[in-house]
XYZ file of C-alpha atoms in Angstrom:
781
model
C 0.000 0.000 0.000
C 1.143 3.549 -0.708
C 2.631 5.595 2.139
C -0.120 8.044 3.070
C 1.440 9.168 6.372
C 1.875 12.672 4.952
C -1.929 12.958 4.990
C -2.328 11.772 8.613
C -2.747 15.236 10.172
C -5.313 16.168 7.537
C -7.165 12.886 8.129
C -7.241 13.403 11.913
C -8.509 16.976 11.570
C -11.211 15.875 9.138
C -12.184 12.892 11.315
C -12.671 15.155 14.339
C -14.777 17.559 12.271
C -16.883 14.611 11.067
C -17.331 13.358 14.645
C -18.527 16.787 15.857
C -20.777 17.122 12.822
C -22.250 13.642 13.370
C -22.822 14.267 17.081
C -24.666 17.546 16.540
C -26.622 16.224 13.541
C -27.763 13.124 15.460
C -28.956 15.243 18.389
C -30.677 17.677 16.003
C -32.434 14.771 14.311
C -33.655 13.492 17.668
C -35.000 16.967 18.459
C -36.772 17.222 15.069
C -38.436 13.824 15.569
C -39.396 14.652 19.145
C -40.853 18.078 18.385
C -42.460 17.120 15.088
C -40.277 19.057 12.660
C -40.755 19.069 8.904
C -39.890 16.085 6.726
C -37.434 18.279 4.774
C -35.459 19.074 7.941
C -35.524 15.442 8.994
C -34.371 14.264 5.564
C -31.575 16.873 5.507
C -30.219 15.670 8.860
C -30.443 11.995 7.863
C -28.617 12.694 4.597
C -25.915 14.673 6.403
C -25.340 11.895 8.954
C -25.235 9.243 6.229
C -22.831 11.365 4.160
C -20.494 12.057 7.112
C -20.418 8.386 8.150
C -19.816 7.314 4.537
C -16.950 9.804 4.106
C -15.392 8.815 7.427
C -15.564 5.151 6.411
C -13.897 5.855 3.065
C -11.095 8.097 4.352
C -10.312 5.696 7.209
C -10.019 2.795 4.773
C -7.932 4.890 2.389
C -5.519 5.628 5.249
C -5.384 1.914 6.116
C -7.399 2.097 9.383
C -9.631 -0.894 8.684
C -11.125 -1.319 12.167
C -12.198 2.312 12.238
C -13.613 1.970 8.732
C -15.563 -1.127 9.767
C -17.150 0.668 12.739
C -18.053 3.673 10.571
C -19.417 1.290 7.935
C -21.690 -0.419 10.443
C -22.887 2.991 11.651
C -23.543 4.014 8.045
C -25.613 0.864 7.507
C -27.659 1.600 10.617
C -28.523 4.982 9.208
C -29.271 3.475 5.851
C -32.132 1.682 7.624
C -33.396 5.066 8.857
C -32.962 6.653 5.441
C -34.895 3.866 3.757
C -37.713 4.153 6.335
C -37.245 0.633 7.736
C -36.719 1.882 11.306
C -37.387 5.155 13.114
C -34.702 7.214 14.930
C -35.905 6.307 18.430
C -34.011 7.386 21.591
C -32.710 3.806 21.856
C -31.249 3.987 18.327
C -29.756 7.408 19.084
C -28.063 5.933 22.179
C -26.467 3.190 20.073
C -25.350 5.668 17.402
C -23.703 7.837 20.065
C -21.926 4.736 21.394
C -20.574 4.210 17.880
C -19.298 7.793 17.966
C -17.596 7.144 21.324
C -15.696 4.181 19.868
C -14.812 6.137 16.718
C -13.545 9.079 18.766
C -11.489 6.767 21.010
C -9.936 5.167 17.918
C -9.093 8.577 16.447
C -7.489 9.600 19.764
C -5.440 6.406 19.741
C -4.367 6.981 16.124
C -3.158 10.460 17.060
C -1.175 9.130 20.038
C 0.194 5.826 18.694
C -0.528 5.739 14.961
C -2.870 2.736 15.393
C -6.570 2.340 16.168
C -5.992 0.306 19.323
C -7.656 -2.872 20.535
C -11.273 -1.889 21.215
C -14.011 -4.441 21.867
C -16.766 -3.644 19.379
C -18.586 -6.990 19.517
C -21.120 -5.892 22.154
C -21.789 -2.705 20.210
C -22.308 -4.661 16.990
C -24.738 -6.950 18.862
C -26.800 -3.885 19.853
C -26.793 -2.764 16.230
C -27.833 -6.244 15.096
C -31.115 -5.904 17.015
C -32.071 -2.990 14.808
C -31.144 -4.932 11.656
C -33.337 -7.804 12.894
C -36.158 -5.351 13.651
C -35.925 -3.968 10.115
C -35.989 -7.472 8.667
C -32.700 -6.749 6.912
C -31.727 -10.052 5.385
C -28.291 -11.547 5.681
C -27.265 -9.735 8.836
C -27.815 -12.596 11.269
C -25.983 -15.023 9.014
C -23.116 -12.591 8.668
C -22.692 -12.289 12.425
C -22.558 -16.063 12.898
C -20.372 -16.578 9.863
C -17.736 -14.108 11.060
C -17.395 -15.941 14.377
C -16.850 -19.302 12.675
C -14.592 -18.354 9.785
C -11.367 -20.414 9.559
C -7.962 -18.825 10.137
C -6.360 -19.833 6.865
C -7.233 -20.595 3.261
C -10.477 -19.592 1.621
C -13.422 -18.682 3.788
C -15.687 -21.696 3.791
C -19.391 -22.093 4.176
C -20.756 -22.008 7.743
C -22.786 -24.799 9.391
C -26.146 -25.592 7.789
C -28.153 -24.207 10.705
C -26.593 -20.761 10.173
C -27.927 -20.589 6.614
C -31.534 -19.507 6.611
C -31.333 -17.678 3.251
C -33.131 -19.145 0.306
C -31.566 -16.814 -2.301
C -29.438 -17.642 -5.314
C -25.722 -18.289 -5.150
C -23.335 -16.277 -7.350
C -19.630 -16.217 -8.144
C -18.451 -12.599 -8.310
C -15.109 -11.899 -10.021
C -13.654 -8.405 -9.631
C -10.854 -7.331 -11.994
C -8.748 -4.335 -10.919
C -7.268 -1.943 -13.454
C -3.596 -2.434 -14.270
C -1.283 -0.739 -11.714
C -4.319 0.388 -9.648
C -3.225 1.834 -6.283
C -4.852 1.071 -2.911
C -6.140 -2.343 -4.017
C -6.219 -3.634 -0.446
C -8.470 -0.760 0.591
C -10.791 -1.263 -2.382
C -11.007 -5.012 -1.699
C -12.018 -4.343 1.915
C -14.730 -1.873 0.881
C -16.042 -4.234 -1.822
C -16.271 -7.059 0.741
C -18.146 -4.729 3.138
C -20.659 -3.861 0.424
C -21.193 -7.506 -0.539
C -21.713 -8.388 3.135
C -24.626 -5.970 3.140
C -26.144 -7.520 0.001
C -26.136 -11.045 1.349
C -24.072 -13.858 2.851
C -20.474 -13.995 1.545
C -19.706 -17.698 1.792
C -16.277 -17.850 0.204
C -13.523 -15.387 -0.702
C -10.253 -15.564 -2.573
C -7.857 -14.450 -1.139
C -8.980 -15.425 2.355
C -11.264 -13.098 4.258
C -8.733 -12.097 6.935
C -6.274 -10.860 4.305
C -9.006 -8.716 2.745
C -10.180 -7.368 6.129
C -6.608 -6.396 7.015
C -6.350 -4.391 3.791
C -3.586 -6.607 2.404
C -5.337 -8.086 -0.628
C -2.965 -6.583 -3.200
C -4.133 -8.830 -6.071
C -5.349 -8.340 -9.661
C -8.527 -10.420 -9.291
C -10.892 -10.916 -6.334
C -13.355 -13.795 -6.114
C -16.440 -13.995 -3.899
C -19.180 -16.583 -3.562
C -22.302 -14.814 -2.321
C -25.764 -16.041 -1.484
C -28.386 -13.313 -1.910
C -31.894 -12.423 -3.059
C -30.488 -9.496 -5.064
C -30.353 -9.803 -8.851
C -26.972 -9.988 -10.668
C -27.341 -6.466 -12.100
C -27.640 -5.053 -8.588
C -24.457 -6.888 -7.494
C -22.669 -5.672 -10.607
C -23.728 -2.042 -9.993
C -22.673 -2.040 -6.333
C -19.213 -3.468 -7.045
C -18.423 -1.582 -10.249
C -18.977 1.833 -8.595
C -15.691 1.394 -6.721
C -12.705 3.239 -8.240
C -9.964 1.163 -9.905
C -12.434 -1.642 -10.786
C -12.028 -2.419 -14.493
C -14.550 -5.234 -14.856
C -17.003 -7.255 -12.780
C -18.258 -10.730 -13.690
C -21.298 -12.120 -11.879
C -22.024 -15.794 -12.622
C -24.999 -17.673 -11.263
C -23.501 -20.913 -10.088
C -24.706 -23.306 -12.743
C -25.771 -20.364 -14.986
C -24.400 -17.699 -17.320
C -22.025 -14.782 -16.705
C -22.999 -11.115 -16.513
C -20.079 -8.772 -17.242
C -19.630 -5.165 -16.237
C -16.733 -3.019 -17.377
C -15.612 0.281 -18.772
C -13.423 1.199 -21.641
C -15.503 -0.142 -24.518
C -14.487 1.977 -27.499
C -17.099 4.328 -28.832
C -18.075 4.355 -32.467
C -16.545 7.024 -34.642
C -12.909 6.916 -33.446
C -11.050 9.243 -31.086
C -12.521 12.488 -29.742
C -11.276 15.398 -27.650
C -13.096 16.530 -24.515
C -12.803 19.278 -21.928
C -13.538 17.547 -18.625
C -14.286 19.546 -15.450
C -14.218 17.523 -12.230
C -16.061 19.015 -9.229
C -15.212 17.659 -5.768
C -17.440 18.227 -2.757
C -16.351 21.498 -1.143
C -15.888 19.904 2.286
C -14.220 16.744 0.961
C -11.064 15.654 2.814
C -7.842 14.566 1.073
C -8.750 16.417 -2.133
C -5.227 15.853 -3.486
C -5.544 12.073 -3.156
C -9.015 12.043 -4.733
C -7.920 14.208 -7.648
C -4.789 12.104 -8.226
C -6.867 8.913 -8.445
C -9.296 10.530 -10.920
C -6.381 11.633 -13.116
C -4.958 8.106 -13.029
C -8.267 6.676 -14.246
C -8.476 9.207 -17.094
C -4.906 8.436 -18.150
C -5.864 4.773 -18.532
C -8.652 5.487 -21.017
C -6.987 8.162 -23.147
C -4.296 10.832 -23.452
C -4.334 13.855 -21.142
C -3.121 16.810 -23.186
C -3.455 19.484 -20.519
C -4.665 20.052 -16.971
C -5.682 23.227 -15.188
C -4.043 23.764 -12.743
C -0.959 21.678 -13.498
C -0.757 18.048 -12.378
C 1.521 18.749 -9.386
C -0.861 21.385 -8.008
C -3.809 19.016 -8.480
C -2.030 16.247 -6.552
C -1.262 18.750 -3.765
C -4.931 19.670 -3.541
C -4.366 23.191 -4.960
C -7.541 23.206 -7.053
C -9.438 26.020 -8.809
C -11.478 27.825 -6.115
C -10.397 24.972 -3.865
C -12.726 22.301 -5.245
C -12.485 21.657 -9.038
C -9.992 21.130 -11.867
C -10.061 20.804 -15.680
C -8.585 18.231 -18.064
C -8.241 18.196 -21.867
C -8.658 14.493 -22.754
C -8.320 12.584 -26.047
C -10.150 9.246 -25.902
C -12.393 6.904 -27.850
C -14.932 6.736 -25.005
C -18.340 8.380 -25.032
C -19.256 11.263 -22.721
C -21.416 9.111 -20.455
C -18.593 6.579 -20.020
C -16.170 9.332 -18.941
C -18.727 10.712 -16.479
C -19.212 7.219 -15.072
C -15.461 6.720 -14.546
C -15.174 10.021 -12.672
C -18.326 10.012 -10.540
C -17.718 6.559 -9.089
C -14.928 8.120 -6.997
C -15.912 9.098 -3.448
C -16.396 12.853 -2.761
C -16.820 13.691 -6.475
C -19.829 16.028 -6.685
C -20.186 16.163 -10.462
C -18.351 15.916 -13.788
C -18.939 18.181 -16.785
C -17.733 16.658 -20.098
C -17.869 18.797 -23.278
C -16.663 17.642 -26.646
C -14.197 19.962 -28.402
C -15.052 20.223 -32.097
C -12.357 22.117 -34.008
C -11.833 24.649 -31.192
C -11.988 25.006 -27.430
C -15.493 24.992 -25.917
C -15.070 28.646 -24.981
C -14.701 29.551 -28.681
C -18.311 28.534 -29.256
C -19.537 31.551 -27.287
C -17.365 34.017 -29.249
C -18.393 35.762 -32.527
C -18.198 33.577 -35.633
C -14.935 33.658 -37.585
C -13.912 32.404 -40.985
C -13.473 28.637 -41.289
C -9.843 29.080 -42.235
C -9.081 31.029 -39.016
C -11.036 28.519 -36.974
C -9.030 25.642 -38.386
C -5.761 27.367 -37.578
C -6.831 28.006 -34.023
C -7.873 24.411 -33.652
C -4.473 23.154 -34.707
C -2.457 25.286 -32.284
C -3.445 23.594 -29.029
C -2.736 20.164 -30.567
C 0.795 21.181 -31.486
C 1.426 22.452 -27.964
C -0.109 19.380 -26.398
C 2.331 16.873 -27.882
C 5.326 18.829 -26.565
C 6.472 18.214 -23.005
C 6.142 21.223 -20.673
C 9.111 23.531 -21.057
C 9.240 25.253 -17.691
C 9.319 23.591 -14.310
C 6.015 24.186 -12.507
C 6.187 26.318 -9.385
C 5.858 24.466 -6.102
C 3.003 25.847 -4.025
C 2.709 25.287 -0.291
C -0.257 25.663 2.009
C -0.901 29.117 3.424
C -1.953 27.586 6.752
C 0.511 25.994 9.180
C -0.084 24.346 12.531
C 1.730 25.828 15.524
C 1.973 24.340 18.994
C 0.170 26.530 21.546
C 3.294 26.485 23.768
C 5.158 28.442 21.065
C 2.427 31.093 21.062
C 2.602 31.250 24.882
C 6.340 31.792 24.721
C 5.917 34.446 22.024
C 3.329 36.259 24.131
C 5.651 36.214 27.150
C 8.454 37.732 25.071
C 6.139 40.479 23.795
C 5.127 41.133 27.401
C 8.765 41.651 28.363
C 9.165 43.993 25.377
C 6.199 46.047 26.609
C 7.839 46.404 30.035
C 11.174 47.383 28.447
C 9.395 49.889 26.208
C 7.947 51.571 29.308
C 11.407 51.788 30.820
C 12.826 53.360 27.637
C 10.011 55.919 27.551
C 10.818 57.023 31.085
C 14.517 57.357 30.234
C 13.699 59.320 27.058
C 11.451 61.723 28.978
C 14.187 62.303 31.569
C 16.859 62.959 28.920
C 14.559 65.048 26.748
C 16.182 63.801 23.541
C 13.767 64.594 20.698
C 15.292 62.072 18.248
C 15.108 59.313 20.847
C 11.477 60.202 21.624
C 10.529 60.026 17.913
C 12.251 56.647 17.539
C 10.447 55.358 20.630
C 7.146 56.533 19.188
C 7.745 54.362 16.105
C 8.872 51.448 18.293
C 5.737 51.806 20.390
C 3.525 51.630 17.290
C 5.331 48.542 15.981
C 5.102 46.809 19.359
C 1.379 47.537 19.511
C 0.891 45.983 16.053
C 2.992 42.964 17.040
C 0.996 42.574 20.241
C -2.318 42.776 18.353
C -1.167 40.199 15.771
C -0.103 37.684 18.426
C -3.335 38.146 20.344
C -5.243 37.598 17.091
C -3.301 34.362 16.508
C -4.313 33.108 19.952
C -8.029 33.806 19.524
C -10.181 30.693 19.176
C -13.969 30.451 18.676
C -15.812 29.309 21.806
C -17.519 26.770 19.514
C -14.498 24.550 20.125
C -15.793 24.124 23.701
C -19.523 24.725 23.172
C -19.846 21.931 20.580
C -18.947 19.328 23.212
C -21.937 20.131 25.434
C -25.098 19.060 23.491
C -24.072 15.441 23.907
C -23.302 15.870 27.643
C -26.587 17.686 28.312
C -28.615 15.026 26.494
C -27.008 12.100 28.320
C -27.307 13.746 31.744
C -30.944 14.712 31.140
C -31.835 11.158 30.067
C -29.990 9.731 33.035
C -31.961 11.933 35.436
C -35.295 11.427 33.679
C -35.610 15.052 32.640
C -36.505 16.642 29.322
C -34.207 19.506 28.327
C -34.090 21.778 25.295
C -30.494 22.983 24.971
C -29.858 26.182 23.032
C -26.437 27.571 22.038
C -25.889 31.125 20.790
C -22.779 33.101 19.880
C -20.523 30.097 19.306
C -18.467 32.133 16.820
C -17.291 34.597 19.518
C -13.491 34.373 19.915
C -11.452 34.386 23.129
C -7.840 33.779 24.047
C -6.770 30.137 23.929
C -5.692 30.200 27.603
C -9.150 31.341 28.684
C -10.822 28.751 26.454
C -8.797 25.923 28.018
C -10.116 26.771 31.495
C -13.606 27.766 30.407
C -14.628 24.183 29.598
C -14.449 22.936 33.220
C -16.371 25.984 34.465
C -19.222 25.437 32.021
C -19.398 21.725 32.814
C -20.128 22.580 36.479
C -22.718 25.233 35.606
C -24.568 23.081 33.050
C -24.594 19.998 35.298
C -25.927 22.091 38.198
C -28.623 23.598 35.973
C -29.877 20.121 35.005
C -29.478 18.567 38.462
C -30.577 21.414 40.761
C -32.460 23.762 38.451
C -34.675 22.039 35.907
C -37.540 20.070 37.432
C -38.740 16.602 36.333
C -41.437 16.733 33.576
C -44.295 15.760 35.928
C -43.358 18.466 38.435
C -43.123 21.081 35.670
C -46.608 20.163 34.408
C -48.075 20.583 37.894
C -46.494 24.047 38.035
C -48.022 24.978 34.686
C -44.672 24.889 32.870
C -43.837 23.051 29.626
C -42.639 19.472 30.230
C -39.360 20.309 28.527
C -37.006 22.572 30.445
C -35.024 25.257 28.632
C -31.257 25.545 29.103
C -29.311 28.252 27.287
C -25.580 28.750 26.757
C -24.846 32.158 25.248
C -21.618 33.987 24.373
C -21.651 37.763 23.746
C -18.948 40.322 23.067
C -19.263 43.407 25.283
C -16.709 46.193 24.787
C -13.348 44.823 25.958
C -14.669 41.601 27.486
C -16.739 38.520 26.691
C -19.915 37.513 28.518
C -20.791 33.835 28.900
C -24.368 33.298 30.064
C -25.823 30.039 31.423
C -29.605 30.343 31.923
C -32.317 27.855 32.858
C -36.075 28.158 33.464
C -36.057 25.769 36.408
C -37.005 26.058 40.073
C -34.530 28.862 40.852
C -32.509 29.352 44.057
C -34.442 29.817 47.311
C -32.473 32.260 49.555
C -34.119 30.922 52.733
C -33.183 27.327 51.874
C -29.624 28.487 51.163
C -29.389 30.248 54.562
C -30.757 27.179 56.364
C -28.260 24.824 54.696
C -25.364 27.221 55.354
C -26.279 27.370 59.077
C -26.538 23.541 59.238
C -23.058 23.203 57.737
C -21.616 25.824 60.071
C -20.674 28.166 57.253
C -22.560 31.127 58.762
C -24.266 31.926 62.082
C -28.041 32.498 62.505
C -27.291 36.149 63.287
C -25.377 36.586 60.035
C -28.196 34.878 58.136
C -30.777 37.264 59.605
C -28.839 40.297 58.354
C -28.243 38.914 54.857
C -30.117 40.144 51.810
C -31.486 37.626 49.312
C -28.652 38.507 46.933
C -26.007 37.880 49.586
C -27.660 34.581 50.527
C -27.655 33.343 46.931
C -23.930 34.062 46.702
C -23.314 31.584 49.536
C -23.421 28.824 46.897
C -19.855 29.800 46.015
C -18.531 28.882 49.484
C -16.334 25.733 49.640
C -18.229 22.722 50.966
C -21.687 24.141 50.300
C -24.355 21.953 48.703
C -28.155 21.826 48.909
C -28.181 18.110 48.041
C -29.066 15.748 50.884
C -27.611 12.730 49.057
C -24.313 12.458 47.232
C -24.594 11.276 43.617
C -22.114 10.972 40.775
C -23.447 14.337 39.555
C -23.529 16.515 42.666
C -23.825 16.734 46.446
C -20.157 16.757 47.462
C -19.966 20.527 47.987
C -17.406 21.070 45.270
C -18.107 22.713 41.967
C -19.313 26.273 42.445
C -16.305 27.207 44.594
C -14.117 25.792 41.812
C -16.038 27.915 39.300
C -15.394 31.041 41.383
C -11.667 30.326 41.723
C -11.207 29.614 38.009
C -13.073 32.779 37.003
C -10.965 34.757 39.482
C -7.755 33.290 38.054
C -8.891 34.496 34.619
C -9.293 38.048 35.945
C -13.006 37.758 35.378
C -16.187 38.010 37.422
C -19.305 35.920 37.946
C -22.760 37.081 38.945
C -25.874 35.034 39.655
C -29.495 36.112 39.325
C -32.323 33.864 40.411
C -36.057 33.973 40.978
C -37.814 31.158 42.806
C -39.931 29.131 40.407
C -38.717 30.967 37.303
C -35.066 30.041 36.881
C -31.439 31.041 37.379
C -28.926 32.944 35.285
C -25.137 32.896 35.680
C -23.181 35.633 33.897
C -19.429 35.239 33.488
C -17.491 38.321 32.406
C -14.076 37.406 31.062
C -11.341 39.411 29.333
C -10.745 38.604 25.670
C -7.044 38.184 26.510
C -5.374 37.861 29.878
C -1.697 38.235 28.991
C -1.403 41.954 28.169
C -4.235 44.277 29.196
C -4.948 47.973 29.458
C -5.172 49.295 32.997
C -5.720 52.605 34.764
C -3.038 53.464 37.307
C -4.422 54.982 40.528
C -2.848 56.230 43.755
C -3.955 55.547 47.328
C -1.742 57.031 50.099
C 1.457 57.166 48.024
C 0.953 53.601 46.715
C 0.237 52.981 43.016
C -2.221 50.282 41.940
C -3.551 49.113 38.565
C -7.252 48.573 37.785
C -8.099 46.709 34.523
C -9.958 49.003 32.137
C -12.577 46.332 31.370
C -13.723 46.511 35.034
C -14.355 50.285 34.871
C -17.562 51.775 33.495
C -16.495 55.408 33.964
C -14.518 57.774 36.224
C -16.191 60.689 38.021
C -15.349 63.489 40.450
C -17.368 63.362 43.690
C -17.950 66.358 45.931
C -18.678 65.522 49.548
C -21.655 67.873 49.536
C -23.292 65.629 46.915
C -23.041 62.479 49.048
C -26.284 61.130 50.606
C -26.743 58.605 53.388
C -29.086 55.604 53.077
C -29.129 53.000 55.842
C -25.895 54.404 57.245
C -24.098 53.962 53.918
C -22.935 56.759 51.645
C -24.400 56.901 48.161
C -24.435 59.254 45.197
C -27.192 59.825 42.679
C -25.741 59.600 39.174
C -28.113 60.289 36.279
C -31.061 59.194 38.417
C -29.361 55.987 39.635
C -28.418 55.432 43.290
C -24.828 54.180 43.520
C -23.076 53.208 46.795
C -19.722 54.958 47.398
C -16.837 53.092 49.046
C -13.370 54.470 49.641
C -10.536 52.149 48.629
C -8.837 53.178 51.893
C -11.648 51.453 53.807
C -11.217 48.223 51.819
C -7.460 48.263 52.451
C -7.870 49.108 56.174
C -6.154 52.492 55.791
C -7.062 55.738 57.599
C -9.967 57.505 55.895
C -8.982 60.864 54.359
C -11.122 63.966 54.888
C -11.471 65.214 51.317
C -14.012 67.714 50.041
C -13.577 66.381 46.502
C -12.080 63.123 45.234
C -12.044 60.994 42.051
C -13.933 57.685 41.909
C -14.192 54.704 39.591
C -17.687 53.427 38.765
C -17.559 49.637 38.436
C -20.188 47.031 37.584
C -20.601 44.185 40.081
C -23.293 42.487 38.030
C -26.120 43.049 40.510
C -25.349 46.738 41.002
C -22.894 49.566 40.307
C -20.454 50.828 42.939
C -18.280 53.955 43.006
C -14.816 53.388 44.512
C -13.107 56.516 45.806
C -9.315 56.948 45.426
C -6.772 59.713 46.047
C -5.638 60.262 42.471
C -6.125 58.970 38.935
C -2.804 58.694 37.072
C -2.865 57.434 33.479
C -3.814 54.504 31.237
C -1.096 51.958 30.439
C -0.542 48.564 28.787
C 0.495 46.174 31.524
C 1.680 42.569 31.633
C -0.036 40.398 34.243
C 2.367 38.417 36.431
C 1.094 35.740 38.803
C 1.522 36.263 42.559
C 2.605 32.635 42.901
C 1.214 29.810 45.038
C 2.203 31.409 48.344
C -0.057 34.438 47.757
C -2.722 32.848 45.550
C -5.230 32.714 48.450
C -5.275 36.498 48.880
C -8.518 37.908 47.499
C -8.796 41.288 45.837
C -5.681 41.063 43.665
C -5.447 39.485 40.197
C -1.648 39.627 40.104
C 1.099 42.193 39.728
C 2.886 44.068 36.979
C 6.245 45.802 36.535
C 6.345 49.426 35.439
C 9.013 51.046 33.312
C 10.974 52.272 36.359
C 11.165 48.723 37.704
C 8.563 49.239 40.448
C 6.076 46.452 41.173
C 2.398 47.406 41.127
C -0.461 45.209 42.359
C -3.430 44.688 40.009
C -6.729 45.140 41.834
C -9.495 42.599 41.246
C -12.573 44.699 42.029
C -15.068 41.851 42.420
C -12.843 39.886 44.757
C -12.098 42.995 46.794
C -15.786 43.782 47.314
C -16.922 40.179 47.652
C -16.045 39.727 51.320
C -18.541 41.859 53.159
C -21.051 42.820 50.491
C -22.236 39.536 49.041
C -20.732 40.171 45.638
C -18.253 37.910 43.925
């Protein structure tokens, strides 16, 4: 077999895309069936699933991964039953299909790690699938299962015991002749055997079945004895559609031979055609497919010209990324050429136009004299017989894969450059050198562009995480006997790769809690006058310089009184503290370590871990989390996260001769407050800003410093999710790009600080985390 290792990365990427596509399409189909969607939508999903499974089967076999191809093939056959209307896509069938996906994904993971599929037990899974074949009355499946168990190790595969043969169909000898020098014969033999297995009971093979199943049948002729109710023409059609098959002979044992083949000369001698081959736009391994099509065309005629050139076609560099053209001289008819091309997997269509005296394009131009037309017709022929003069240019892909660790290292280096730039700016200002200042201005602009480019390289759509959740939500809902409609919005929003890596675990906790704690069982929802099916939403939105991730359900909500009672029972708060707490402060107790409202521990929840982990992860990302809940109506969690957490813009402030940094994305606006404008409500100072009452807190108070007596002071208005707060400081300095440095494990427990940064003069400045700073005594997070 040819060495296709150069295509392994492309195969793995495509396989993962197919797995995600299959998973989402299967769940969408289940939803359409459940909610009574249109037949067009249902048919579209079924066709997509069948197409993805078929493509995955073919590419896996082409790469030599026969076990993976066999699993995908069985899955494809299951869906063929759905497509043909023999069985319905019931929840039980969906469960089995998702199990197939689990095995396929595990095999793909193993291929990526070791280069091999691994030793997975698929027998039990195939037995589950067999029940659906039996239900559909699909002949030949039971016999196949028994036959495979009893096949001998060596020699030809012999007939099974009489009791295994319940078929009353005819018996045929099928001879398959491969084209001369056909590549990938072992793969084709395996796929032909798989197709024949679906048509009936393959009793005998030559070479032996194990050699074919291992993809090692590199022979010119294959022989099969098959027992089936299908007619010989059907067998001939199924086998002859495989690429590289030159001829198929189907002989009724004791009867006559039916022959199928291509290459019969057409009447009227040789003709010239312009052939345009269209591949499916999402087809994987386009270079391999195109190369095999070209090989087939070379065997039936002379290729005078290709567009683009042959090397580009083999590298997958096609016109508009999905088609190429060939000028072909052959004695075949148009329909025969189309047949040769379209039997290849992933070929969408083939357009064959005969060239009569001129190129097809000349037909649309104004008429010219016959003499001129003849001259023009001769020119391409003269060029065609000459070998190409110049060496074709080698084109390489414009996309390369880079390890994330290299991007992390690059970002760290840019961060150090930003710090050094600040130092140079301070030196330049002190020296007052105009030329140096101008040079630094240019350097600053270039560094900003470099920083923006690297951040852009690190951005990844949240879909990479979001797409994993429909499956998880469905399985958990079924396990808990709940009905859940899961809605995803904004999956194309992009965030930094580092944030995305940690975001997955956070969302797992929030979604599991929403299903377990929030959404009620169907019967309970009906009694409450709600729809049986609960609604769970996962939404991503871009807001100014940050990203909002929203998890919302329409379940039972969070009862503040129940939260207070549980917290007192666990010793997390005292009854006196509970009495003074607002509902908002009580709800935020769910983020305390060890807190859980579950009386019994399950594999889903009840251990008191989860929400505290969510809070810590969000804090480590320099983000915030707010929770809104109404008893009986549902709960909403809003995560506010920076787009990037490596280099951020911050406002430098001063409090009693100490400089601190506050991330710009935490600040709504800055204002000047006069003491005469302060009001007192419930013993707390507030200010009325554009008709809105906003509490005022001095940063000195939060840091335990003496309170200054100022008649006028600046303040930062920040958004805590539930409300706005104005934080008073001594002085506002200036805005600056800063590089976040971790405080390390020793200081990681200190709340109120997201990290530290180094200014141009070498001084270390702490970065204030507003939500953490205010979370202690005010119920915020």
